[in-house]
Amino acid sequence: MRKRFHGLKRIKLRQSWNKYNLYNLSRAETQTTLHRTFFQQKWTAKSISRAYHGEVIREKQWKRMFRSSVRAVVPMDYEYLAKHDGSEQAAGRGSGADVPPEKRLKLYPRTPYLNMVYAPMERRLDTAIFRALFASSTRQARQFVVHGYVKVNGKKGQMIYPGYQLNPGDMFQVDPDRVMFATGAPKDSAERRAGRRYRVEAANNKSAGRDDSSAPAEPLESSEPQPRPPAPSNPESTPEDQAKKNKDTKISLQMLLQRAKELLSTPSTSLTAKRKQDLRAFQRTVRRTLSRPDSFRTADLDTQLQEILTRMTAASAPLRSLEPALADAATDLPTLSTPSLNAEVTTLSPEQLRVLRRALIEARENPVDPSKPYATPWRPREFMSAFAFVPRYLEVHQRVCAAVYIRHPVARPGLAEVPTPFALETNSLAHNWYLRRR
């Protein structure tokens, strides 16, 4: 990032949640026109507005994106249009006839057309991510796209272009962990020390595990079946015995495949997406093994399936432990760690008990995790509320960190749907500058 990105002496407004940018927004003023030529006014308006709208885009690229036409909508009274054809507005003109106040047409506020000068910027993927509150700045949104954390219409690996032009109906989704990092409060010094200790302990445990495994041991089982070394030939074995052995192996493999299918048919609430992927990979392994049962051991596949089942049980254990607490929250007292705390719980009022139960549930849902790069329990970052708004042309689902680009922004009476911190006069001068340059 360049130096003095958020200048306090010479104000430059940016698409960022930075506290210095918020301070600059609070003290920004409309440029003065005294003793300045029209050219100077247009150039200054272009300069300060381009620092906010797409400052990462080259000027030549923006000139190709600029359009002199503006999308706008006009509210129309369908009942009035159905009854009249417009000729009644000329009736009595020049004769002194006055229209009664109740029959006068409703006057709408002025439409700020020229606040839409940077509307093409809102179609960019990085700008849409910032507007949907998935990143704290357009530069961070650009980084998420380049690093592959963004999916557009369900495609992740193919979308690494921050300047992708969204079309109406396009859906984009950001990795939830990245969104929590971008919008969450940063760690303080104590939390950073705890995170460093956690990483050091994890590295020590990993290295200790490697040292223990340096002794000769059986190779770890992977998702791909490993071929078994050829068994020594037994001259006494007959073709009938070999056929019977192959038949038993095939029956065992078919039973394993049927068991995996039954597990996949369980409700989605009890089976995570990762476990489903493991089971599908296991099915593919079994099908490949069925084509050549002589080269593989059925016991290895059985062990692999048991490992998947163990992971499923470990993943569902926290959910099962939480269900009784939620079911008994309305009737039983919460159980705390020490007898003294449990004794204090009995003295609380019903309202205080409700607050305590809610706090315990939130502590389970939003726990302290030193491995995360943001402060835990998660909380919004400072100064976020001033920027927490979503434009009308986006439909955002915060739980899954996804949004839909519904339509292009338009101007309507009294409102331009392109968010801008600049006055209409400043955007008008910038529009005139680019009209001259085309």
CSV table of C-alpha atoms in Angstrom, one decimal:
chain,number,residue,atom,x,y,z
A,1,MET,CA,0.0,0.0,0.0
A,2,ARG,CA,1.4,3.4,-0.9
A,3,LYS,CA,2.4,5.9,1.7
A,4,ARG,CA,-0.2,8.3,3.1
A,5,PHE,CA,-3.1,6.3,1.6
A,6,HIS,CA,-5.4,7.9,4.1
A,7,GLY,CA,-3.9,11.4,4.1
A,8,LEU,CA,-5.0,13.7,6.9
A,9,LYS,CA,-3.6,16.9,5.4
A,10,ARG,CA,-4.8,16.5,1.9
A,11,ILE,CA,-8.0,14.6,2.2
A,12,LYS,CA,-8.5,11.6,-0.1
A,13,LEU,CA,-11.6,9.6,0.5
A,14,ARG,CA,-11.3,5.8,0.0
A,15,GLN,CA,-13.5,2.7,-0.2
A,16,SER,CA,-12.3,1.5,3.2
A,17,TRP,CA,-13.5,1.1,6.8
A,18,ASN,CA,-10.3,2.5,8.1
A,19,LYS,CA,-10.7,4.9,11.1
A,20,TYR,CA,-8.7,7.6,9.3
A,21,ASN,CA,-11.0,7.4,6.3
A,22,LEU,CA,-14.0,7.8,8.6
A,23,TYR,CA,-12.4,10.9,10.1
A,24,ASN,CA,-11.8,12.3,6.6
A,25,LEU,CA,-15.4,11.6,5.6
A,26,SER,CA,-16.6,13.5,8.6
A,27,ARG,CA,-14.6,16.6,7.7
A,28,ALA,CA,-14.8,16.5,3.9
A,29,GLU,CA,-16.2,19.7,2.2
A,30,THR,CA,-17.3,20.6,-1.2
A,31,GLN,CA,-14.5,22.2,-3.2
A,32,THR,CA,-14.5,25.9,-3.6
A,33,THR,CA,-14.9,27.5,-7.0
A,34,LEU,CA,-13.6,30.9,-6.1
A,35,HIS,CA,-10.8,32.1,-8.4
A,36,ARG,CA,-10.7,28.8,-10.2
A,37,THR,CA,-11.2,28.2,-13.9
A,38,PHE,CA,-13.8,25.7,-15.1
A,39,PHE,CA,-11.0,23.4,-16.2
A,40,GLN,CA,-9.4,23.5,-12.7
A,41,GLN,CA,-12.8,22.7,-11.2
A,42,LYS,CA,-13.4,19.7,-13.4
A,43,TRP,CA,-9.9,18.4,-12.9
A,44,THR,CA,-10.1,18.6,-9.1
A,45,ALA,CA,-13.5,17.0,-9.1
A,46,LYS,CA,-12.2,14.1,-11.2
A,47,SER,CA,-9.2,13.7,-9.0
A,48,ILE,CA,-11.0,13.5,-5.7
A,49,SER,CA,-13.8,11.3,-7.0
A,50,ARG,CA,-11.5,8.8,-8.7
A,51,ALA,CA,-9.6,8.4,-5.5
A,52,TYR,CA,-12.8,6.9,-4.1
A,53,HIS,CA,-14.4,5.2,-7.1
A,54,GLY,CA,-12.0,2.6,-8.5
A,55,GLU,CA,-8.6,4.0,-7.5
A,56,VAL,CA,-7.0,0.6,-8.3
A,57,ILE,CA,-8.2,1.0,-12.0
A,58,ARG,CA,-6.0,2.7,-14.5
A,59,GLU,CA,-7.4,5.9,-16.0
A,60,LYS,CA,-7.3,4.5,-19.5
A,61,GLN,CA,-9.3,1.5,-18.5
A,62,TRP,CA,-11.9,3.6,-16.7
A,63,LYS,CA,-12.3,5.9,-19.8
A,64,ARG,CA,-13.2,2.8,-21.8
A,65,MET,CA,-15.8,1.8,-19.1
A,66,PHE,CA,-17.3,5.3,-18.9
A,67,ARG,CA,-20.8,5.8,-20.4
A,68,SER,CA,-22.4,9.2,-20.9
A,69,SER,CA,-25.9,7.6,-20.7
A,70,VAL,CA,-27.4,7.0,-17.3
A,71,ARG,CA,-29.9,4.4,-16.3
A,72,ALA,CA,-32.9,5.9,-14.5
A,73,VAL,CA,-36.5,5.1,-13.6
A,74,VAL,CA,-39.5,7.5,-13.4
A,75,PRO,CA,-42.4,6.8,-11.2
A,76,MET,CA,-45.7,6.9,-13.2
A,77,ASP,CA,-49.3,6.8,-11.9
A,78,TYR,CA,-50.9,4.0,-13.8
A,79,GLU,CA,-54.4,5.1,-12.8
A,80,TYR,CA,-53.8,8.6,-14.2
A,81,LEU,CA,-52.3,7.2,-17.4
A,82,ALA,CA,-55.2,4.9,-17.9
A,83,LYS,CA,-57.7,7.8,-17.6
A,84,HIS,CA,-56.0,10.5,-19.6
A,85,ASP,CA,-53.9,10.8,-22.7
A,86,GLY,CA,-52.0,14.0,-21.8
A,87,SER,CA,-54.2,16.5,-23.7
A,88,GLU,CA,-55.9,17.7,-20.5
A,89,GLN,CA,-52.7,19.4,-19.5
A,90,ALA,CA,-53.1,21.9,-22.3
A,91,ALA,CA,-56.8,22.6,-21.6
A,92,GLY,CA,-57.4,26.2,-20.5
A,93,ARG,CA,-53.8,27.3,-21.2
A,94,GLY,CA,-53.8,31.1,-21.7
A,95,SER,CA,-57.4,31.5,-20.6
A,96,GLY,CA,-56.6,31.9,-16.9
A,97,ALA,CA,-58.1,28.5,-16.0
A,98,ASP,CA,-56.5,27.2,-12.8
A,99,VAL,CA,-56.2,23.5,-11.9
A,100,PRO,CA,-57.7,22.7,-8.4
A,101,PRO,CA,-55.0,21.7,-5.9
A,102,GLU,CA,-56.5,18.2,-5.4
A,103,LYS,CA,-56.1,17.6,-9.2
A,104,ARG,CA,-52.6,18.9,-9.6
A,105,LEU,CA,-50.0,16.3,-10.5
A,106,LYS,CA,-47.7,15.2,-7.7
A,107,LEU,CA,-44.3,16.8,-7.9
A,108,TYR,CA,-41.3,14.5,-7.3
A,109,PRO,CA,-37.9,15.6,-6.1
A,110,ARG,CA,-35.1,16.2,-8.6
A,111,THR,CA,-33.4,13.1,-10.0
A,112,PRO,CA,-29.6,13.2,-9.3
A,113,TYR,CA,-28.7,11.8,-12.7
A,114,LEU,CA,-25.0,12.8,-12.5
A,115,ASN,CA,-24.4,11.0,-9.3
A,116,MET,CA,-24.5,7.9,-11.5
A,117,VAL,CA,-21.3,8.8,-13.3
A,118,TYR,CA,-19.4,5.9,-11.7
A,119,ALA,CA,-22.2,3.3,-12.1
A,120,PRO,CA,-20.0,1.0,-14.3
A,121,MET,CA,-17.7,0.6,-11.3
A,122,GLU,CA,-20.4,-1.1,-9.3
A,123,ARG,CA,-20.5,-4.0,-11.7
A,124,ARG,CA,-17.0,-5.0,-10.8
A,125,LEU,CA,-16.7,-8.1,-8.7
A,126,ASP,CA,-14.3,-6.5,-6.1
A,127,THR,CA,-16.6,-3.5,-5.7
A,128,ALA,CA,-19.6,-5.7,-5.2
A,129,ILE,CA,-17.9,-7.7,-2.5
A,130,PHE,CA,-17.1,-4.5,-0.7
A,131,ARG,CA,-20.6,-3.2,-1.0
A,132,ALA,CA,-22.0,-6.6,0.3
A,133,LEU,CA,-20.0,-6.1,3.5
A,134,PHE,CA,-17.8,-9.1,2.8
A,135,ALA,CA,-14.5,-7.1,2.9
A,136,SER,CA,-13.3,-4.0,4.7
A,137,SER,CA,-12.0,-2.4,1.6
A,138,THR,CA,-12.0,-2.9,-2.2
A,139,ARG,CA,-8.3,-3.7,-2.0
A,140,GLN,CA,-9.0,-6.5,0.4
A,141,ALA,CA,-11.9,-7.7,-1.8
A,142,ARG,CA,-9.5,-7.7,-4.7
A,143,GLN,CA,-7.1,-9.9,-2.7
A,144,PHE,CA,-9.8,-12.4,-1.9
A,145,VAL,CA,-10.6,-12.8,-5.6
A,146,VAL,CA,-7.0,-13.2,-6.7
A,147,HIS,CA,-6.3,-15.7,-3.9
A,148,GLY,CA,-9.3,-17.9,-4.9
A,149,TYR,CA,-11.6,-17.3,-2.0
A,150,VAL,CA,-14.5,-16.2,-4.2
A,151,LYS,CA,-17.0,-18.2,-6.2
A,152,VAL,CA,-19.2,-16.8,-8.9
A,153,ASN,CA,-22.2,-18.9,-9.9
A,154,GLY,CA,-20.7,-21.8,-8.0
A,155,LYS,CA,-17.4,-21.7,-9.9
A,156,LYS,CA,-14.4,-21.1,-7.6
A,157,GLY,CA,-11.2,-21.9,-9.4
A,158,GLN,CA,-12.1,-20.1,-12.7
A,159,MET,CA,-12.8,-16.7,-11.0
A,160,ILE,CA,-9.6,-15.0,-10.2
A,161,TYR,CA,-10.4,-11.7,-11.9
A,162,PRO,CA,-11.4,-8.7,-9.7
A,163,GLY,CA,-12.6,-6.8,-12.7
A,164,TYR,CA,-15.2,-9.4,-13.7
A,165,GLN,CA,-18.3,-7.6,-14.8
A,166,LEU,CA,-21.3,-8.9,-13.0
A,167,ASN,CA,-24.6,-9.4,-14.9
A,168,PRO,CA,-28.1,-9.3,-13.4
A,169,GLY,CA,-28.7,-12.6,-11.6
A,170,ASP,CA,-25.1,-13.5,-10.9
A,171,MET,CA,-24.4,-14.9,-7.5
A,172,PHE,CA,-21.0,-14.6,-5.8
A,173,GLN,CA,-19.9,-16.2,-2.5
A,174,VAL,CA,-16.9,-15.5,-0.3
A,175,ASP,CA,-15.2,-18.0,2.0
A,176,PRO,CA,-16.9,-17.4,5.4
A,177,ASP,CA,-13.6,-17.7,7.3
A,178,ARG,CA,-12.2,-14.8,5.2
A,179,VAL,CA,-15.3,-12.7,5.8
A,180,MET,CA,-15.0,-13.2,9.5
A,181,PHE,CA,-11.4,-12.2,9.3
A,182,ALA,CA,-12.2,-9.1,7.2
A,183,THR,CA,-15.2,-7.9,9.3
A,184,GLY,CA,-14.1,-9.1,12.7
A,185,ALA,CA,-12.1,-7.2,15.4
A,186,PRO,CA,-8.4,-7.8,15.3
A,187,LYS,CA,-6.6,-9.6,18.1
A,188,ASP,CA,-5.1,-7.6,21.0
A,189,SER,CA,-1.7,-8.4,22.4
A,190,ALA,CA,-2.9,-11.0,24.8
A,191,GLU,CA,-4.8,-12.9,22.1
A,192,ARG,CA,-1.8,-12.7,19.8
A,193,ARG,CA,0.4,-14.2,22.5
A,194,ALA,CA,-2.1,-17.0,23.0
A,195,GLY,CA,-2.2,-17.6,19.2
A,196,ARG,CA,1.6,-17.9,19.1
A,197,ARG,CA,1.6,-20.3,22.0
A,198,TYR,CA,-1.0,-22.4,20.3
A,199,ARG,CA,1.0,-22.6,17.1
A,200,VAL,CA,4.2,-23.5,18.9
A,201,GLU,CA,2.4,-26.3,20.8
A,202,ALA,CA,0.8,-27.6,17.6
A,203,ALA,CA,4.3,-27.6,15.9
A,204,ASN,CA,5.8,-29.4,18.9
A,205,ASN,CA,3.1,-32.0,18.9
A,206,LYS,CA,3.5,-32.5,15.2
A,207,SER,CA,7.3,-32.9,15.4
A,208,ALA,CA,6.9,-35.3,18.4
A,209,GLY,CA,4.5,-37.3,16.3
A,210,ARG,CA,7.1,-37.5,13.5
A,211,ASP,CA,9.8,-38.6,15.9
A,212,ASP,CA,7.6,-41.3,17.2
A,213,SER,CA,6.8,-42.4,13.7
A,214,SER,CA,10.4,-42.6,12.7
A,215,ALA,CA,10.5,-46.2,13.8
A,216,PRO,CA,9.6,-48.8,11.2
A,217,ALA,CA,5.8,-49.1,11.0
A,218,GLU,CA,3.1,-50.0,8.6
A,219,PRO,CA,2.4,-47.3,5.9
A,220,LEU,CA,-0.6,-45.1,6.5
A,221,GLU,CA,-3.8,-45.9,4.7
A,222,SER,CA,-4.7,-43.4,2.0
A,223,SER,CA,-7.9,-42.9,0.0
A,224,GLU,CA,-6.2,-44.7,-2.9
A,225,PRO,CA,-6.0,-48.5,-2.5
A,226,GLN,CA,-2.5,-49.8,-2.3
A,227,PRO,CA,-1.7,-52.9,-4.2
A,228,ARG,CA,-0.8,-55.9,-2.1
A,229,PRO,CA,2.5,-57.7,-2.8
A,230,PRO,CA,2.0,-60.9,-4.7
A,231,ALA,CA,1.5,-63.8,-2.4
A,232,PRO,CA,3.8,-66.8,-2.7
A,233,SER,CA,2.4,-69.4,-5.0
A,234,ASN,CA,0.9,-72.4,-3.3
A,235,PRO,CA,1.2,-75.5,-5.4
A,236,GLU,CA,-1.5,-77.3,-3.5
A,237,SER,CA,-4.2,-74.5,-4.2
A,238,THR,CA,-6.7,-75.5,-6.8
A,239,PRO,CA,-8.7,-73.3,-9.3
A,240,GLU,CA,-11.8,-74.1,-7.3
A,241,ASP,CA,-10.3,-72.6,-4.1
A,242,GLN,CA,-9.1,-69.5,-5.9
A,243,ALA,CA,-12.6,-68.9,-7.4
A,244,LYS,CA,-14.2,-69.4,-4.0
A,245,LYS,CA,-11.8,-66.9,-2.4
A,246,ASN,CA,-12.5,-64.3,-5.2
A,247,LYS,CA,-16.2,-64.8,-4.7
A,248,ASP,CA,-15.9,-64.2,-0.9
A,249,THR,CA,-13.9,-61.0,-1.5
A,250,LYS,CA,-16.4,-59.7,-4.0
A,251,ILE,CA,-19.3,-60.3,-1.5
A,252,SER,CA,-17.4,-58.4,1.2
A,253,LEU,CA,-16.7,-55.5,-1.1
A,254,GLN,CA,-20.4,-55.3,-2.1
A,255,MET,CA,-21.4,-55.3,1.5
A,256,LEU,CA,-19.0,-52.4,2.2
A,257,LEU,CA,-20.4,-50.5,-0.8
A,258,GLN,CA,-24.0,-51.0,0.4
A,259,ARG,CA,-23.1,-49.8,3.8
A,260,ALA,CA,-21.5,-46.6,2.4
A,261,LYS,CA,-24.7,-46.0,0.3
A,262,GLU,CA,-26.8,-46.3,3.5
A,263,LEU,CA,-24.7,-43.8,5.3
A,264,LEU,CA,-25.0,-41.3,2.4
A,265,SER,CA,-28.8,-41.7,2.5
A,266,THR,CA,-29.0,-40.4,6.1
A,267,PRO,CA,-30.4,-36.9,6.7
A,268,SER,CA,-28.1,-34.0,5.8
A,269,THR,CA,-28.2,-32.6,9.4
A,270,SER,CA,-26.4,-35.6,10.8
A,271,LEU,CA,-23.7,-35.8,8.0
A,272,THR,CA,-21.3,-33.0,7.2
A,273,ALA,CA,-20.3,-32.1,3.6
A,274,LYS,CA,-16.7,-33.3,4.3
A,275,ARG,CA,-17.9,-36.7,5.5
A,276,LYS,CA,-20.1,-37.0,2.4
A,277,GLN,CA,-17.0,-36.3,0.2
A,278,ASP,CA,-15.1,-39.0,2.1
A,279,LEU,CA,-17.9,-41.5,1.6
A,280,ARG,CA,-18.1,-40.8,-2.1
A,281,ALA,CA,-14.4,-41.2,-2.5
A,282,PHE,CA,-14.7,-44.5,-0.6
A,283,GLN,CA,-17.4,-45.7,-3.0
A,284,ARG,CA,-15.2,-44.9,-5.9
A,285,THR,CA,-12.3,-46.9,-4.3
A,286,VAL,CA,-14.6,-49.9,-3.7
A,287,ARG,CA,-15.9,-49.9,-7.3
A,288,ARG,CA,-12.3,-49.9,-8.6
A,289,THR,CA,-11.5,-52.7,-6.3
A,290,LEU,CA,-14.4,-54.8,-7.5
A,291,SER,CA,-12.8,-54.9,-10.9
A,292,ARG,CA,-9.7,-56.5,-9.5
A,293,PRO,CA,-10.3,-58.2,-6.2
A,294,ASP,CA,-7.1,-60.3,-6.2
A,295,SER,CA,-4.8,-57.3,-5.7
A,296,PHE,CA,-6.4,-55.6,-2.7
A,297,ARG,CA,-7.2,-56.5,0.9
A,298,THR,CA,-10.8,-56.2,2.0
A,299,ALA,CA,-9.6,-55.5,5.6
A,300,ASP,CA,-7.9,-52.3,4.5
A,301,LEU,CA,-11.2,-50.9,3.0
A,302,ASP,CA,-13.1,-52.0,6.1
A,303,THR,CA,-10.6,-50.1,8.3
A,304,GLN,CA,-11.0,-47.0,6.0
A,305,LEU,CA,-14.8,-47.1,6.4
A,306,GLN,CA,-14.5,-47.4,10.2
A,307,GLU,CA,-12.2,-44.4,10.2
A,308,ILE,CA,-14.8,-42.3,8.4
A,309,LEU,CA,-17.5,-43.5,10.8
A,310,THR,CA,-15.3,-42.4,13.7
A,311,ARG,CA,-14.9,-38.9,12.3
A,312,MET,CA,-18.6,-38.7,11.8
A,313,THR,CA,-19.2,-39.6,15.5
A,314,ALA,CA,-16.6,-37.1,16.7
A,315,ALA,CA,-18.2,-34.3,14.6
A,316,SER,CA,-21.7,-35.0,15.8
A,317,ALA,CA,-20.8,-35.3,19.5
A,318,PRO,CA,-20.8,-31.5,20.2
A,319,LEU,CA,-24.2,-31.2,18.5
A,320,ARG,CA,-25.6,-34.0,20.6
A,321,SER,CA,-24.2,-32.5,23.8
A,322,LEU,CA,-25.8,-29.2,23.0
A,323,GLU,CA,-29.3,-30.6,22.4
A,324,PRO,CA,-30.2,-31.4,26.0
A,325,ALA,CA,-28.9,-28.0,27.2
A,326,LEU,CA,-31.2,-26.3,24.7
A,327,ALA,CA,-34.2,-28.6,25.5
A,328,ASP,CA,-33.9,-28.1,29.3
A,329,ALA,CA,-33.1,-24.4,29.1
A,330,ALA,CA,-36.7,-23.4,29.9
A,331,THR,CA,-37.1,-25.7,32.9
A,332,ASP,CA,-33.7,-26.6,34.6
A,333,LEU,CA,-31.0,-24.4,36.0
A,334,PRO,CA,-27.8,-24.1,34.1
A,335,THR,CA,-25.0,-26.3,35.4
A,336,LEU,CA,-21.7,-24.5,35.9
A,337,SER,CA,-18.2,-25.7,36.7
A,338,THR,CA,-18.0,-25.1,40.5
A,339,PRO,CA,-20.4,-25.6,43.4
A,340,SER,CA,-20.1,-22.0,44.4
A,341,LEU,CA,-21.3,-20.8,41.0
A,342,ASN,CA,-24.1,-23.3,41.0
A,343,ALA,CA,-25.2,-21.9,44.4
A,344,GLU,CA,-25.2,-18.4,43.0
A,345,VAL,CA,-27.4,-19.5,40.1
A,346,THR,CA,-30.2,-20.5,42.5
A,347,THR,CA,-30.5,-16.8,43.6
A,348,LEU,CA,-31.0,-15.4,40.2
A,349,SER,CA,-34.3,-14.1,38.9
A,350,PRO,CA,-36.1,-15.6,35.9
A,351,GLU,CA,-34.9,-12.8,33.7
A,352,GLN,CA,-31.3,-13.2,34.8
A,353,LEU,CA,-31.6,-16.9,34.2
A,354,ARG,CA,-32.7,-16.3,30.7
A,355,VAL,CA,-29.8,-14.0,30.1
A,356,LEU,CA,-27.4,-16.5,31.6
A,357,ARG,CA,-28.8,-19.4,29.4
A,358,ARG,CA,-28.5,-17.2,26.3
A,359,ALA,CA,-24.9,-16.3,27.2
A,360,LEU,CA,-24.0,-20.0,27.6
A,361,ILE,CA,-25.5,-20.9,24.3
A,362,GLU,CA,-23.6,-18.1,22.6
A,363,ALA,CA,-20.4,-19.2,24.2
A,364,ARG,CA,-20.9,-22.7,22.7
A,365,GLU,CA,-21.8,-21.3,19.2
A,366,ASN,CA,-19.0,-18.6,19.2
A,367,PRO,CA,-16.2,-20.1,21.3
A,368,VAL,CA,-12.7,-18.9,22.0
A,369,ASP,CA,-10.4,-20.3,19.3
A,370,PRO,CA,-6.7,-19.1,19.4
A,371,SER,CA,-6.1,-20.7,16.0
A,372,LYS,CA,-8.2,-18.2,14.2
A,373,PRO,CA,-6.6,-15.0,12.8
A,374,TYR,CA,-9.2,-12.8,14.3
A,375,ALA,CA,-10.4,-12.1,17.8
A,376,THR,CA,-12.6,-14.8,19.3
A,377,PRO,CA,-15.4,-14.8,20.4
A,378,TRP,CA,-16.0,-13.1,17.1
A,379,ARG,CA,-17.2,-9.5,17.3
A,380,PRO,CA,-17.5,-6.7,14.7
A,381,ARG,CA,-14.5,-4.5,14.1
A,382,GLU,CA,-14.5,-0.9,15.3
A,383,PHE,CA,-16.1,1.8,13.2
A,384,MET,CA,-17.9,-0.7,11.0
A,385,SER,CA,-21.4,0.7,11.8
A,386,ALA,CA,-20.8,3.8,9.7
A,387,PHE,CA,-20.3,1.7,6.6
A,388,ALA,CA,-22.8,-1.1,7.3
A,389,PHE,CA,-25.3,-0.6,4.5
A,390,VAL,CA,-26.2,-2.6,1.5
A,391,PRO,CA,-27.2,-1.0,-1.9
A,392,ARG,CA,-30.6,-1.8,-3.4
A,393,TYR,CA,-29.2,-3.7,-6.3
A,394,LEU,CA,-27.7,-6.4,-4.1
A,395,GLU,CA,-29.5,-9.2,-2.2
A,396,VAL,CA,-27.1,-10.4,0.6
A,397,HIS,CA,-27.3,-13.5,2.7
A,398,GLN,CA,-24.9,-13.0,5.6
A,399,ARG,CA,-25.2,-16.5,7.0
A,400,VAL,CA,-23.6,-18.2,3.9
A,401,CYS,CA,-21.6,-15.1,2.9
A,402,ALA,CA,-23.3,-15.0,-0.5
A,403,ALA,CA,-25.0,-12.2,-2.5
A,404,VAL,CA,-26.9,-11.8,-5.8
A,405,TYR,CA,-26.4,-8.9,-8.2
A,406,ILE,CA,-30.1,-8.3,-8.9
A,407,ARG,CA,-29.9,-5.5,-11.4
A,408,HIS,CA,-27.8,-2.5,-12.5
A,409,PRO,CA,-28.0,0.6,-10.3
A,410,VAL,CA,-30.4,3.3,-11.5
A,411,ALA,CA,-31.3,6.9,-10.6
A,412,ARG,CA,-34.7,7.7,-9.3
A,413,PRO,CA,-36.3,10.9,-8.0
A,414,GLY,CA,-34.3,12.1,-5.0
A,415,LEU,CA,-31.9,9.1,-5.0
A,416,ALA,CA,-29.0,7.7,-7.0
A,417,GLU,CA,-28.3,4.0,-6.1
A,418,VAL,CA,-24.5,4.4,-6.6
A,419,PRO,CA,-23.2,5.1,-3.0
A,420,THR,CA,-20.9,8.1,-3.2
A,421,PRO,CA,-19.7,10.6,-0.5
A,422,PHE,CA,-19.5,13.5,-3.0
A,423,ALA,CA,-22.0,16.2,-3.7
A,424,LEU,CA,-24.0,16.4,-6.9
A,425,GLU,CA,-21.9,19.4,-8.0
A,426,THR,CA,-18.6,17.4,-7.7
A,427,ASN,CA,-19.9,14.5,-9.6
A,428,SER,CA,-21.3,16.8,-12.3
A,429,LEU,CA,-17.9,18.4,-12.8
A,430,ALA,CA,-16.3,14.9,-13.0
A,431,HIS,CA,-18.9,13.8,-15.6
A,432,ASN,CA,-18.2,16.9,-17.7
A,433,TRP,CA,-14.4,16.1,-17.6
A,434,TYR,CA,-14.9,12.7,-19.0
A,435,LEU,CA,-17.4,14.0,-21.6
A,436,ARG,CA,-14.6,16.3,-22.8
A,437,ARG,CA,-12.1,13.5,-23.0
A,438,ARG,CA,-14.3,11.1,-25.1
